[in-house]
Amino acid sequence: MVDKDNILYARIVNKITELMPLPETIQKIVDLTRNPDTPLKKISDALESDEAMATKVLKLANSSFYGFSKQVKTISHAVVCLGFNTIKQMALTAHSFSVLDKQLDGYYLDRGAMFQHSFGTALASRLLATKMYYPNAEEVYLMGLLHDVGKVILNQFAEQEFNKVIEEYNKGGLMFYEAERKVLGFDHGDIGSAVCQKWNLSDDIVETIRCHHNPEEASAGNISVHMVHIANIIVSIMGLGIGAGGVDQKISEKSLSVLNLKEEDISMLMMSIMDELENDETLASFRNA
Ligand SMILES: [Fe+2]
Ligand SMILES: [Fe+2]
């Protein structure tokens, strides 16, 4: 937990709405879907009012991932076919892609690298969720996509302090997020989780983003944090957008045991991730929309 007197943390959190606002349409959809009794019509009206977003959602709804035999032609049809949770996940995913398409000098991540790492972690997280028959694999995908979103804010807002983090890390002995904690009193997970809180996302998302480097600190019922933790490390081992810190973290024993995974399952997972990366249409849907 971040010390409540940490001034830098308070300053950054106060700036989040300005630095990383959630577009009005998406905020509306997130808020509406918090109430399960919201009529579907209200969701489709909100989505239809944003033409660009509506196009992206339709493209995604027609991608092979959802496997509908007939073409989904209208937003109201998409909302009925997919349910509003999936629609919300899609709208957030579409937005996250643009938020993450950034170059982060402080983390030695060029534009493509940050994007590739986030996208790879999202795919790997969803793969684990599906393997575990987790009920909301799309939400785990979003967690994977957003897990390092705090880096975007820190890179922008704490440039000077960041040099001290790098110095501390270069001394050796600490993992990168530990160097952040030592110098700043918090890490990029704390900031990412504050972003998700400002966006009014679920408690599970907020906690998973905060604890993706230290899943032991999450509450006992949170399974998704272990998926995202493992996905993040696997994707880093695979060399997808590693940046500052390289592959300095080992997979938590607790995560392996909660998900009942053995070391050999990890190499199988890597193969599946490669496959998914080659065949996934989400990226193309969003980039070409
Ligand atoms: Fe991270
Ligand atoms: Fe990461």
CSV table of C-alpha atoms and ligand atoms in Angstrom, one decimal:
chain,number,residue,atom,x,y,z
A,1,MET,CA,0.0,0.0,0.0
A,2,VAL,CA,1.2,3.5,-0.8
A,3,ASP,CA,1.8,5.7,2.2
A,4,LYS,CA,-1.1,8.2,2.4
A,5,ASP,CA,1.4,11.0,3.0
A,6,ASN,CA,3.3,10.3,-0.3
A,7,ILE,CA,3.1,13.8,-2.0
A,8,LEU,CA,4.3,12.7,-5.4
A,9,TYR,CA,1.7,9.9,-5.5
A,10,ALA,CA,-1.1,12.3,-4.5
A,11,ARG,CA,0.1,14.8,-7.2
A,12,ILE,CA,0.1,12.1,-9.9
A,13,VAL,CA,-3.2,10.7,-9.0
A,14,ASN,CA,-4.7,14.1,-9.1
A,15,LYS,CA,-3.5,14.6,-12.6
A,16,ILE,CA,-4.8,11.3,-14.0
A,17,THR,CA,-8.1,12.6,-15.2
A,18,GLU,CA,-6.2,15.3,-17.2
A,19,LEU,CA,-3.4,13.0,-18.4
A,20,MET,CA,-5.5,10.0,-19.3
A,21,PRO,CA,-9.2,10.8,-19.6
A,22,LEU,CA,-11.6,8.1,-20.6
A,23,PRO,CA,-13.7,9.3,-23.6
A,24,GLU,CA,-17.3,10.3,-22.6
A,25,THR,CA,-18.9,7.4,-24.6
A,26,ILE,CA,-16.8,4.8,-22.9
A,27,GLN,CA,-17.3,6.3,-19.5
A,28,LYS,CA,-21.0,6.2,-20.1
A,29,ILE,CA,-20.9,2.6,-21.2
A,30,VAL,CA,-18.8,1.6,-18.2
A,31,ASP,CA,-21.2,3.4,-15.8
A,32,LEU,CA,-24.3,2.0,-17.5
A,33,THR,CA,-23.0,-1.6,-17.4
A,34,ARG,CA,-22.3,-1.4,-13.6
A,35,ASN,CA,-26.1,-1.8,-13.2
A,36,PRO,CA,-27.1,-5.2,-14.6
A,37,ASP,CA,-30.7,-4.0,-15.0
A,38,THR,CA,-29.8,-1.3,-17.6
A,39,PRO,CA,-31.8,-1.9,-20.8
A,40,LEU,CA,-29.7,-3.0,-23.7
A,41,LYS,CA,-31.2,-0.1,-25.8
A,42,LYS,CA,-29.5,2.4,-23.6
A,43,ILE,CA,-26.1,0.7,-24.2
A,44,SER,CA,-26.6,0.6,-28.0
A,45,ASP,CA,-27.8,4.3,-28.0
A,46,ALA,CA,-24.6,5.3,-26.2
A,47,LEU,CA,-22.4,3.3,-28.6
A,48,GLU,CA,-24.2,4.6,-31.7
A,49,SER,CA,-23.6,8.2,-30.7
A,50,ASP,CA,-19.9,7.6,-31.2
A,51,GLU,CA,-19.4,6.5,-34.9
A,52,ALA,CA,-15.7,5.7,-34.7
A,53,MET,CA,-16.2,3.5,-31.7
A,54,ALA,CA,-19.3,1.9,-33.2
A,55,THR,CA,-17.3,0.9,-36.3
A,56,LYS,CA,-14.5,-0.6,-34.2
A,57,VAL,CA,-17.0,-2.7,-32.1
A,58,LEU,CA,-18.7,-4.0,-35.3
A,59,LYS,CA,-15.4,-5.0,-36.8
A,60,LEU,CA,-14.4,-6.9,-33.7
A,61,ALA,CA,-17.9,-8.5,-33.4
A,62,ASN,CA,-17.4,-9.8,-36.9
A,63,SER,CA,-13.9,-11.2,-36.2
A,64,SER,CA,-13.4,-14.9,-36.0
A,65,PHE,CA,-12.9,-14.8,-32.3
A,66,TYR,CA,-16.6,-14.5,-31.7
A,67,GLY,CA,-17.4,-17.0,-34.4
A,68,PHE,CA,-20.9,-15.8,-35.4
A,69,SER,CA,-22.1,-17.5,-38.6
A,70,LYS,CA,-24.0,-14.5,-39.8
A,71,GLN,CA,-22.6,-11.0,-40.1
A,72,VAL,CA,-23.4,-8.7,-37.2
A,73,LYS,CA,-24.5,-5.6,-39.1
A,74,THR,CA,-25.9,-3.2,-36.5
A,75,ILE,CA,-24.8,-2.0,-33.0
A,76,SER,CA,-28.1,-3.1,-31.5
A,77,HIS,CA,-27.6,-6.6,-33.0
A,78,ALA,CA,-24.0,-6.6,-31.6
A,79,VAL,CA,-25.2,-5.7,-28.1
A,80,VAL,CA,-27.9,-8.5,-28.2
A,81,CYS,CA,-25.4,-11.1,-29.6
A,82,LEU,CA,-22.5,-10.3,-27.3
A,83,GLY,CA,-24.1,-9.0,-24.1
A,84,PHE,CA,-23.2,-5.7,-22.6
A,85,ASN,CA,-20.2,-6.9,-20.6
A,86,THR,CA,-18.4,-7.9,-23.8
A,87,ILE,CA,-19.4,-4.6,-25.5
A,88,LYS,CA,-17.9,-2.7,-22.5
A,89,GLN,CA,-14.7,-4.8,-22.7
A,90,MET,CA,-14.5,-4.1,-26.4
A,91,ALA,CA,-15.0,-0.3,-26.1
A,92,LEU,CA,-12.3,-0.2,-23.3
A,93,THR,CA,-10.0,-2.4,-25.3
A,94,ALA,CA,-10.3,-0.1,-28.4
A,95,HIS,CA,-9.5,2.9,-26.2
A,96,SER,CA,-6.6,1.1,-24.4
A,97,PHE,CA,-4.9,0.4,-27.7
A,98,SER,CA,-4.6,4.1,-28.4
A,99,VAL,CA,-3.5,4.9,-24.9
A,100,LEU,CA,-0.7,2.2,-25.1
A,101,ASP,CA,0.6,3.1,-28.5
A,102,LYS,CA,3.3,5.2,-27.0
A,103,GLN,CA,7.0,5.6,-26.8
A,104,LEU,CA,8.3,5.4,-23.2
A,105,ASP,CA,11.8,6.8,-23.0
A,106,GLY,CA,12.1,6.3,-19.3
A,107,TYR,CA,11.5,2.6,-19.6
A,108,TYR,CA,13.6,2.2,-22.8
A,109,LEU,CA,10.4,1.2,-24.6
A,110,ASP,CA,9.9,2.4,-28.2
A,111,ARG,CA,6.4,2.8,-29.5
A,112,GLY,CA,6.0,-0.6,-30.9
A,113,ALA,CA,7.6,-2.3,-28.0
A,114,MET,CA,5.2,-1.0,-25.3
A,115,PHE,CA,2.3,-1.9,-27.6
A,116,GLN,CA,3.6,-5.3,-28.4
A,117,HIS,CA,4.2,-6.1,-24.7
A,118,SER,CA,0.7,-5.0,-23.7
A,119,PHE,CA,-1.0,-6.7,-26.5
A,120,GLY,CA,1.0,-10.0,-26.0
A,121,THR,CA,0.2,-9.9,-22.3
A,122,ALA,CA,-3.5,-9.4,-23.0
A,123,LEU,CA,-3.5,-12.5,-25.4
A,124,ALA,CA,-1.5,-14.6,-23.0
A,125,SER,CA,-3.8,-13.6,-20.1
A,126,ARG,CA,-6.9,-14.5,-22.0
A,127,LEU,CA,-5.3,-17.8,-23.1
A,128,LEU,CA,-4.7,-18.7,-19.4
A,129,ALA,CA,-8.2,-17.6,-18.5
A,130,THR,CA,-9.8,-19.8,-21.2
A,131,LYS,CA,-7.6,-22.7,-20.2
A,132,MET,CA,-8.8,-22.4,-16.6
A,133,TYR,CA,-12.5,-22.0,-17.7
A,134,TYR,CA,-12.5,-18.6,-16.0
A,135,PRO,CA,-15.9,-17.1,-16.6
A,136,ASN,CA,-14.8,-13.7,-17.8
A,137,ALA,CA,-11.9,-14.2,-20.1
A,138,GLU,CA,-12.5,-10.9,-21.9
A,139,GLU,CA,-12.0,-9.0,-18.6
A,140,VAL,CA,-8.7,-10.8,-18.0
A,141,TYR,CA,-7.7,-9.8,-21.5
A,142,LEU,CA,-8.3,-6.1,-20.6
A,143,MET,CA,-6.3,-6.5,-17.4
A,144,GLY,CA,-3.4,-7.9,-19.4
A,145,LEU,CA,-3.7,-5.1,-21.9
A,146,LEU,CA,-3.7,-2.4,-19.1
A,147,HIS,CA,-1.3,-4.0,-16.7
A,148,ASP,CA,1.5,-1.6,-17.4
A,149,VAL,CA,-0.6,1.5,-18.1
A,150,GLY,CA,0.9,3.2,-15.0
A,151,LYS,CA,4.2,3.3,-17.0
A,152,VAL,CA,2.7,5.7,-19.5
A,153,ILE,CA,1.8,8.1,-16.7
A,154,LEU,CA,5.0,7.8,-14.8
A,155,ASN,CA,7.1,8.3,-17.9
A,156,GLN,CA,5.2,11.5,-18.6
A,157,PHE,CA,4.9,12.9,-15.1
A,158,ALA,CA,7.9,11.8,-13.1
A,159,GLU,CA,10.7,12.2,-15.5
A,160,GLN,CA,13.2,13.6,-13.0
A,161,GLU,CA,12.5,11.1,-10.3
A,162,PHE,CA,12.7,8.4,-12.9
A,163,ASN,CA,16.4,9.0,-13.4
A,164,LYS,CA,16.9,8.1,-9.7
A,165,VAL,CA,14.9,4.9,-10.2
A,166,ILE,CA,17.2,3.9,-13.1
A,167,GLU,CA,20.3,4.7,-10.9
A,168,GLU,CA,18.9,2.6,-8.1
A,169,TYR,CA,18.1,-0.2,-10.5
A,170,ASN,CA,21.6,-0.1,-12.1
A,171,LYS,CA,23.2,-0.7,-8.7
A,172,GLY,CA,21.8,-4.2,-8.9
A,173,GLY,CA,20.0,-6.4,-6.4
A,174,LEU,CA,16.5,-5.0,-7.0
A,175,MET,CA,13.9,-5.8,-9.5
A,176,PHE,CA,12.7,-2.8,-11.5
A,177,TYR,CA,9.4,-2.4,-9.7
A,178,GLU,CA,11.3,-2.7,-6.4
A,179,ALA,CA,13.6,0.2,-7.4
A,180,GLU,CA,10.5,2.2,-8.2
A,181,ARG,CA,9.1,1.5,-4.8
A,182,LYS,CA,12.4,2.3,-3.1
A,183,VAL,CA,12.8,5.6,-4.8
A,184,LEU,CA,9.2,6.8,-5.3
A,185,GLY,CA,7.4,4.9,-2.5
A,186,PHE,CA,5.1,3.2,-5.1
A,187,ASP,CA,5.4,1.4,-8.4
A,188,HIS,CA,3.8,1.6,-11.9
A,189,GLY,CA,1.2,-1.0,-10.7
A,190,ASP,CA,0.0,1.4,-8.1
A,191,ILE,CA,-0.4,4.2,-10.7
A,192,GLY,CA,-2.1,1.9,-13.2
A,193,SER,CA,-4.5,0.8,-10.6
A,194,ALA,CA,-5.3,4.4,-9.8
A,195,VAL,CA,-6.0,4.9,-13.5
A,196,CYS,CA,-8.5,2.0,-13.5
A,197,GLN,CA,-10.1,3.4,-10.3
A,198,LYS,CA,-10.6,6.8,-12.0
A,199,TRP,CA,-12.2,5.0,-14.9
A,200,ASN,CA,-14.6,3.3,-12.5
A,201,LEU,CA,-13.5,-0.2,-13.6
A,202,SER,CA,-14.2,-3.3,-11.4
A,203,ASP,CA,-12.4,-3.9,-8.1
A,204,ASP,CA,-10.8,-7.0,-9.6
A,205,ILE,CA,-9.2,-5.0,-12.4
A,206,VAL,CA,-8.0,-2.3,-10.0
A,207,GLU,CA,-6.4,-4.9,-7.7
A,208,THR,CA,-4.9,-7.1,-10.5
A,209,ILE,CA,-3.2,-4.1,-12.1
A,210,ARG,CA,-1.8,-3.0,-8.7
A,211,CYS,CA,-0.5,-6.5,-7.8
A,212,HIS,CA,0.7,-7.8,-11.2
A,213,HIS,CA,4.4,-7.9,-9.9
A,214,ASN,CA,3.5,-9.1,-6.4
A,215,PRO,CA,0.4,-11.4,-6.7
A,216,GLU,CA,0.9,-12.6,-3.1
A,217,GLU,CA,-0.4,-9.1,-2.0
A,218,ALA,CA,-3.8,-9.5,-3.7
A,219,SER,CA,-6.9,-10.8,-1.9
A,220,ALA,CA,-7.3,-14.6,-1.8
A,221,GLY,CA,-10.3,-14.8,-4.1
A,222,ASN,CA,-8.5,-12.9,-6.9
A,223,ILE,CA,-7.5,-15.5,-9.5
A,224,SER,CA,-7.0,-13.2,-12.4
A,225,VAL,CA,-4.0,-11.5,-10.8
A,226,HIS,CA,-2.1,-14.8,-11.1
A,227,MET,CA,-3.0,-15.1,-14.8
A,228,VAL,CA,-1.8,-11.6,-15.6
A,229,HIS,CA,1.3,-12.0,-13.5
A,230,ILE,CA,2.3,-15.2,-15.3
A,231,ALA,CA,1.3,-13.8,-18.7
A,232,ASN,CA,3.5,-10.7,-18.2
A,233,ILE,CA,6.6,-12.7,-17.4
A,234,ILE,CA,6.1,-15.2,-20.2
A,235,VAL,CA,5.7,-12.5,-22.7
A,236,SER,CA,8.8,-10.8,-21.4
A,237,ILE,CA,10.8,-14.1,-21.6
A,238,MET,CA,9.6,-14.3,-25.2
A,239,GLY,CA,11.2,-11.0,-25.8
A,240,LEU,CA,8.0,-9.0,-26.5
A,241,GLY,CA,8.7,-5.4,-25.5
A,242,ILE,CA,10.9,-5.9,-22.5
A,243,GLY,CA,12.5,-2.4,-22.0
A,244,ALA,CA,14.0,-1.3,-18.7
A,245,GLY,CA,14.2,-4.1,-16.2
A,246,GLY,CA,14.5,-6.8,-18.8
A,247,VAL,CA,13.3,-10.1,-17.6
A,248,ASP,CA,14.2,-9.6,-14.0
A,249,GLN,CA,11.3,-11.4,-12.3
A,250,LYS,CA,10.6,-15.0,-11.7
A,251,ILE,CA,7.1,-16.5,-11.8
A,252,SER,CA,5.6,-16.5,-8.3
A,253,GLU,CA,5.3,-20.0,-6.8
A,254,LYS,CA,2.0,-19.1,-5.4
A,255,SER,CA,0.7,-18.2,-8.9
A,256,LEU,CA,1.8,-21.5,-10.3
A,257,SER,CA,0.2,-23.4,-7.5
A,258,VAL,CA,-3.1,-21.4,-7.6
A,259,LEU,CA,-3.4,-22.1,-11.3
A,260,ASN,CA,-2.0,-25.6,-10.9
A,261,LEU,CA,0.6,-25.0,-13.6
A,262,LYS,CA,3.9,-26.9,-13.9
A,263,GLU,CA,7.1,-25.5,-15.4
A,264,GLU,CA,6.5,-27.6,-18.5
A,265,ASP,CA,3.1,-26.0,-19.0
A,266,ILE,CA,4.8,-22.7,-19.4
A,267,SER,CA,6.6,-23.8,-22.6
A,268,MET,CA,3.3,-25.1,-24.0
A,269,LEU,CA,1.8,-21.8,-23.3
A,270,MET,CA,4.6,-20.0,-25.1
A,271,MET,CA,3.8,-22.0,-28.2
A,272,SER,CA,0.1,-21.1,-28.0
A,273,ILE,CA,0.9,-17.4,-27.5
A,274,MET,CA,3.0,-17.4,-30.7
A,275,ASP,CA,0.1,-19.0,-32.5
A,276,GLU,CA,-2.4,-16.5,-31.1
A,277,LEU,CA,-0.1,-13.6,-32.0
A,278,GLU,CA,0.1,-14.8,-35.6
A,279,ASN,CA,-3.6,-15.4,-36.0
A,280,ASP,CA,-5.2,-12.7,-33.8
A,281,GLU,CA,-7.5,-10.3,-35.7
A,282,THR,CA,-8.1,-7.9,-32.8
A,283,LEU,CA,-5.0,-5.8,-33.5
A,284,ALA,CA,-5.8,-5.5,-37.2
A,285,SER,CA,-9.5,-4.7,-36.4
A,286,PHE,CA,-8.4,-1.8,-34.2
A,287,ARG,CA,-5.6,-0.5,-36.3
A,288,ASN,CA,-7.6,-0.5,-39.5
A,289,ALA,CA,-10.8,0.7,-38.1
B,1,FE,FE,4.7,-4.2,-14.9
B,2,FE,FE,4.7,-5.8,-18.2
